[in-house]
Amino acid sequence: MVFFACPYGAGWTEDKHLHDYLDRSRACGITGHSMTLAAAGHTWENFVWEHQKWKSTMAQTPDKYIFVRSVRDIEAAHIRGNTTAVVWNSQTSTILNGDLKKVATLKEMGVGSMILAYNDLFRAGSGSLAEFNGNNTGVTSWGLSVVDEMVKHGIIVDLSHMGPKTTHGIMDYMDEKYPGVPYVFTHSLPAGLYKNEAKATKRGCYRNISDEEALRVVKSGGYVSPTFTEWMMDGIWPDDITPQQCADMIDYYVKLLGVDHVGIASDDMFTTKPTMDFVAKNAAMYSDDGYMVNAFNKGATGCGELAKILPAITDELWKRGYTNEEIAKIYASNKIRVYREVWEGFSPEEDPVDKAERDKFVKEQREKFMER
């Protein structure tokens, strides 16, 4: 499952953009995407409109999509091979419009994960940029009420792009009230990987997370996925990220957390041009001491398209001694484990299907499908 960054308009602006992009993904073996429908201060009305836009575009080629309601749907897409499993996510809880009952509706609509406060300060808490600028509100009582509803309805709590006070507050709350329920960082770079770069900035990229934040995920049983987003690579800012740099991120987290708690994200954006143009015109909205604009000016204008580099990343991980089983965990099964636990309520010990039997079934079904 690959994390997909941008809602309509912030990346793809024509139906053909989406179709072509996902055709390239399927061609390199990517059969699942977690797709962003809302970010920042979007409302419920924005979210519903966005959901309809994506679904109506996908309805033009309905045989190429499976809208995920369970782990079995992800497995079915992988067996077919030419199909994309679609999991929706929201990068903001503002879409609730102050109504906790909407969390249940989000679940029914197929939302698999949600961030409470994207980047800035919202009712649920302080995002990474807000805390970068000295606002230490942390998670609010409203935010914790949203967490309660998410856990109740089986939506994964995503900690990416929130400030450290907010993330630690949420983790403290979940560790105490919901021990054993995994929480995750779906797309967050490790700050520690770049702190010794010759050109690293004094404070680093405000969206990147500390080792301490990442390590707490292990206790919950969750995972951390690095995002291959060039402008967040503090002190490097490449035009196009290399497979070696992607592998460095993965390797850093594996050594820190263990191979059972690392995923892969990418934060695919189609193109960064709309984002760059927006930031240039609305610099006041990105009060980050000029970090993002500076990174763009230094050449970090790529968008980390995973379809373009995934085979080479795999080659690089093999060179570094990773086994096929370890790579499979990073690319899929660590996330599948968390999906099964949160969405379907099974602990690893309670999983009703034996892993070896499932793997055998998936292999056999895929072979049958390929013979058609």
Short mmCIF file of N, CA, C and O in Angstrom, two decimals, residues 16-64:
data_model
loop_
_atom_site.label_atom_id
_atom_site.label_comp_id
_atom_site.label_asym_id
_atom_site.label_seq_id
_atom_site.Cartn_x
_atom_site.Cartn_y
_atom_site.Cartn_z
N LYS A 16 -7.23 12.22 -17.04
CA LYS A 16 -6.16 11.45 -17.67
C LYS A 16 -4.93 11.36 -16.77
O LYS A 16 -4.22 10.35 -16.77
N HIS A 17 -4.68 12.42 -15.98
CA HIS A 17 -3.54 12.39 -15.06
C HIS A 17 -3.65 11.20 -14.12
O HIS A 17 -2.68 10.47 -13.89
N LEU A 18 -4.82 11.02 -13.54
CA LEU A 18 -5.02 9.94 -12.57
C LEU A 18 -4.89 8.58 -13.25
O LEU A 18 -4.21 7.69 -12.74
N HIS A 19 -5.55 8.41 -14.39
CA HIS A 19 -5.51 7.12 -15.09
C HIS A 19 -4.07 6.75 -15.49
O HIS A 19 -3.63 5.61 -15.26
N ASP A 20 -3.36 7.69 -16.07
CA ASP A 20 -1.99 7.41 -16.52
C ASP A 20 -1.08 7.09 -15.35
O ASP A 20 -0.25 6.18 -15.42
N TYR A 21 -1.23 7.83 -14.28
CA TYR A 21 -0.38 7.64 -13.11
C TYR A 21 -0.57 6.25 -12.51
O TYR A 21 0.40 5.54 -12.21
N LEU A 22 -1.82 5.85 -12.35
CA LEU A 22 -2.09 4.55 -11.73
C LEU A 22 -1.79 3.41 -12.68
O LEU A 22 -1.45 2.30 -12.25
N ASP A 23 -1.89 3.64 -13.99
CA ASP A 23 -1.45 2.62 -14.95
C ASP A 23 0.04 2.35 -14.78
O ASP A 23 0.49 1.20 -14.83
N ARG A 24 0.83 3.41 -14.59
CA ARG A 24 2.27 3.22 -14.38
C ARG A 24 2.53 2.47 -13.08
O ARG A 24 3.44 1.63 -13.01
N SER A 25 1.76 2.76 -12.05
CA SER A 25 1.93 2.06 -10.77
C SER A 25 1.66 0.58 -10.91
O SER A 25 2.43 -0.26 -10.45
N ARG A 26 0.52 0.26 -11.57
CA ARG A 26 0.19 -1.16 -11.75
C ARG A 26 1.23 -1.88 -12.58
O ARG A 26 1.55 -3.05 -12.33
N ALA A 27 1.80 -1.19 -13.56
CA ALA A 27 2.79 -1.81 -14.44
C ALA A 27 4.05 -2.22 -13.69
O ALA A 27 4.74 -3.15 -14.10
N CYS A 28 4.34 -1.54 -12.57
CA CYS A 28 5.54 -1.92 -11.81
C CYS A 28 5.19 -2.75 -10.57
O CYS A 28 6.04 -2.96 -9.71
N GLY A 29 3.92 -3.19 -10.48
CA GLY A 29 3.56 -4.13 -9.43
C GLY A 29 2.91 -3.53 -8.21
O GLY A 29 2.67 -4.22 -7.22
N ILE A 30 2.60 -2.23 -8.23
CA ILE A 30 1.93 -1.59 -7.10
C ILE A 30 0.43 -1.77 -7.26
O ILE A 30 -0.16 -1.26 -8.20
N THR A 31 -0.18 -2.49 -6.34
CA THR A 31 -1.60 -2.82 -6.47
C THR A 31 -2.44 -2.25 -5.33
O THR A 31 -3.59 -2.66 -5.15
N GLY A 32 -1.90 -1.30 -4.58
CA GLY A 32 -2.68 -0.68 -3.51
C GLY A 32 -2.21 0.72 -3.22
O GLY A 32 -1.01 1.00 -3.21
N HIS A 33 -3.17 1.64 -3.03
CA HIS A 33 -2.85 3.02 -2.69
C HIS A 33 -3.76 3.52 -1.58
O HIS A 33 -4.96 3.27 -1.61
N SER A 34 -3.17 4.23 -0.62
CA SER A 34 -3.93 4.98 0.36
C SER A 34 -4.01 6.41 -0.17
O SER A 34 -2.98 7.08 -0.28
N MET A 35 -5.20 6.87 -0.52
CA MET A 35 -5.34 8.10 -1.28
C MET A 35 -5.96 9.22 -0.45
O MET A 35 -7.01 9.05 0.16
N THR A 36 -5.31 10.38 -0.46
CA THR A 36 -5.73 11.52 0.35
C THR A 36 -6.92 12.24 -0.27
O THR A 36 -6.88 12.65 -1.43
N LEU A 37 -7.97 12.39 0.53
CA LEU A 37 -9.15 13.13 0.09
C LEU A 37 -9.26 14.51 0.72
O LEU A 37 -9.99 15.36 0.22
N ALA A 38 -8.60 14.75 1.82
CA ALA A 38 -8.75 16.04 2.49
C ALA A 38 -7.50 16.37 3.29
O ALA A 38 -6.85 15.49 3.84
N ALA A 39 -7.18 17.65 3.31
CA ALA A 39 -6.03 18.12 4.08
C ALA A 39 -6.32 19.52 4.60
O ALA A 39 -7.27 20.19 4.17
N ALA A 40 -5.47 19.96 5.55
CA ALA A 40 -5.56 21.30 6.14
C ALA A 40 -6.96 21.55 6.69
O ALA A 40 -7.47 20.76 7.47
N GLY A 41 -7.62 22.62 6.29
CA GLY A 41 -8.89 23.00 6.90
C GLY A 41 -10.11 22.59 6.13
O GLY A 41 -11.16 23.25 6.25
N HIS A 42 -10.04 21.53 5.36
CA HIS A 42 -11.19 21.10 4.55
C HIS A 42 -12.41 20.79 5.42
O HIS A 42 -12.29 20.28 6.53
N THR A 43 -13.57 21.08 4.87
CA THR A 43 -14.83 20.81 5.55
C THR A 43 -15.43 19.49 5.08
O THR A 43 -14.93 18.85 4.15
N TRP A 44 -16.53 19.12 5.73
CA TRP A 44 -17.26 17.92 5.30
C TRP A 44 -17.69 18.04 3.84
O TRP A 44 -17.58 17.09 3.06
N GLU A 45 -18.15 19.22 3.46
CA GLU A 45 -18.60 19.43 2.08
C GLU A 45 -17.44 19.29 1.10
O GLU A 45 -17.61 18.70 0.02
N ASN A 46 -16.26 19.81 1.47
CA ASN A 46 -15.08 19.62 0.63
C ASN A 46 -14.76 18.13 0.47
O ASN A 46 -14.45 17.65 -0.63
N PHE A 47 -14.83 17.42 1.59
CA PHE A 47 -14.50 16.00 1.58
C PHE A 47 -15.45 15.21 0.69
O PHE A 47 -15.02 14.38 -0.12
N VAL A 48 -16.74 15.45 0.82
CA VAL A 48 -17.73 14.71 0.02
C VAL A 48 -17.55 15.02 -1.46
O VAL A 48 -17.60 14.12 -2.31
N TRP A 49 -17.31 16.27 -1.79
CA TRP A 49 -17.08 16.63 -3.19
C TRP A 49 -15.86 15.91 -3.74
O TRP A 49 -15.88 15.37 -4.85
N GLU A 50 -14.78 15.90 -2.93
CA GLU A 50 -13.54 15.25 -3.35
C GLU A 50 -13.75 13.74 -3.55
O GLU A 50 -13.29 13.15 -4.53
N HIS A 51 -14.45 13.13 -2.62
CA HIS A 51 -14.75 11.70 -2.70
C HIS A 51 -15.50 11.39 -4.00
O HIS A 51 -15.18 10.41 -4.71
N GLN A 52 -16.47 12.19 -4.32
CA GLN A 52 -17.25 11.98 -5.54
C GLN A 52 -16.41 12.18 -6.79
O GLN A 52 -16.56 11.45 -7.78
N LYS A 53 -15.51 13.16 -6.77
CA LYS A 53 -14.65 13.42 -7.92
C LYS A 53 -13.75 12.23 -8.21
O LYS A 53 -13.64 11.78 -9.36
N TRP A 54 -13.10 11.71 -7.18
CA TRP A 54 -12.22 10.56 -7.37
C TRP A 54 -13.02 9.34 -7.86
O TRP A 54 -12.62 8.66 -8.81
N LYS A 55 -14.14 9.07 -7.21
CA LYS A 55 -14.90 7.87 -7.56
C LYS A 55 -15.50 7.97 -8.96
O LYS A 55 -15.54 6.98 -9.70
N SER A 56 -15.96 9.14 -9.35
CA SER A 56 -16.52 9.28 -10.69
C SER A 56 -15.44 9.13 -11.75
O SER A 56 -15.69 8.57 -12.83
N THR A 57 -14.24 9.59 -11.46
CA THR A 57 -13.13 9.41 -12.41
C THR A 57 -12.74 7.94 -12.51
O THR A 57 -12.52 7.41 -13.60
N MET A 58 -12.68 7.26 -11.37
CA MET A 58 -12.34 5.84 -11.38
C MET A 58 -13.43 5.01 -12.03
O MET A 58 -13.16 3.94 -12.60
N ALA A 59 -14.67 5.48 -11.97
CA ALA A 59 -15.78 4.75 -12.59
C ALA A 59 -15.67 4.68 -14.11
O ALA A 59 -16.37 3.88 -14.75
N GLN A 60 -14.78 5.47 -14.68
CA GLN A 60 -14.56 5.41 -16.13
C GLN A 60 -13.87 4.11 -16.52
O GLN A 60 -13.99 3.66 -17.66
N THR A 61 -13.12 3.51 -15.58
CA THR A 61 -12.48 2.21 -15.81
C THR A 61 -12.72 1.35 -14.56
O THR A 61 -11.78 1.05 -13.81
N PRO A 62 -13.95 0.94 -14.32
CA PRO A 62 -14.30 0.30 -13.05
C PRO A 62 -13.58 -1.01 -12.78
O PRO A 62 -13.42 -1.40 -11.62
N ASP A 63 -13.16 -1.70 -13.83
CA ASP A 63 -12.48 -2.98 -13.63
C ASP A 63 -11.09 -2.82 -13.03
O ASP A 63 -10.47 -3.82 -12.60
N LYS A 64 -10.59 -1.60 -12.96
CA LYS A 64 -9.24 -1.37 -12.47
C LYS A 64 -9.18 -1.00 -10.99
O LYS A 64 -8.09 -0.75 -10.46
#
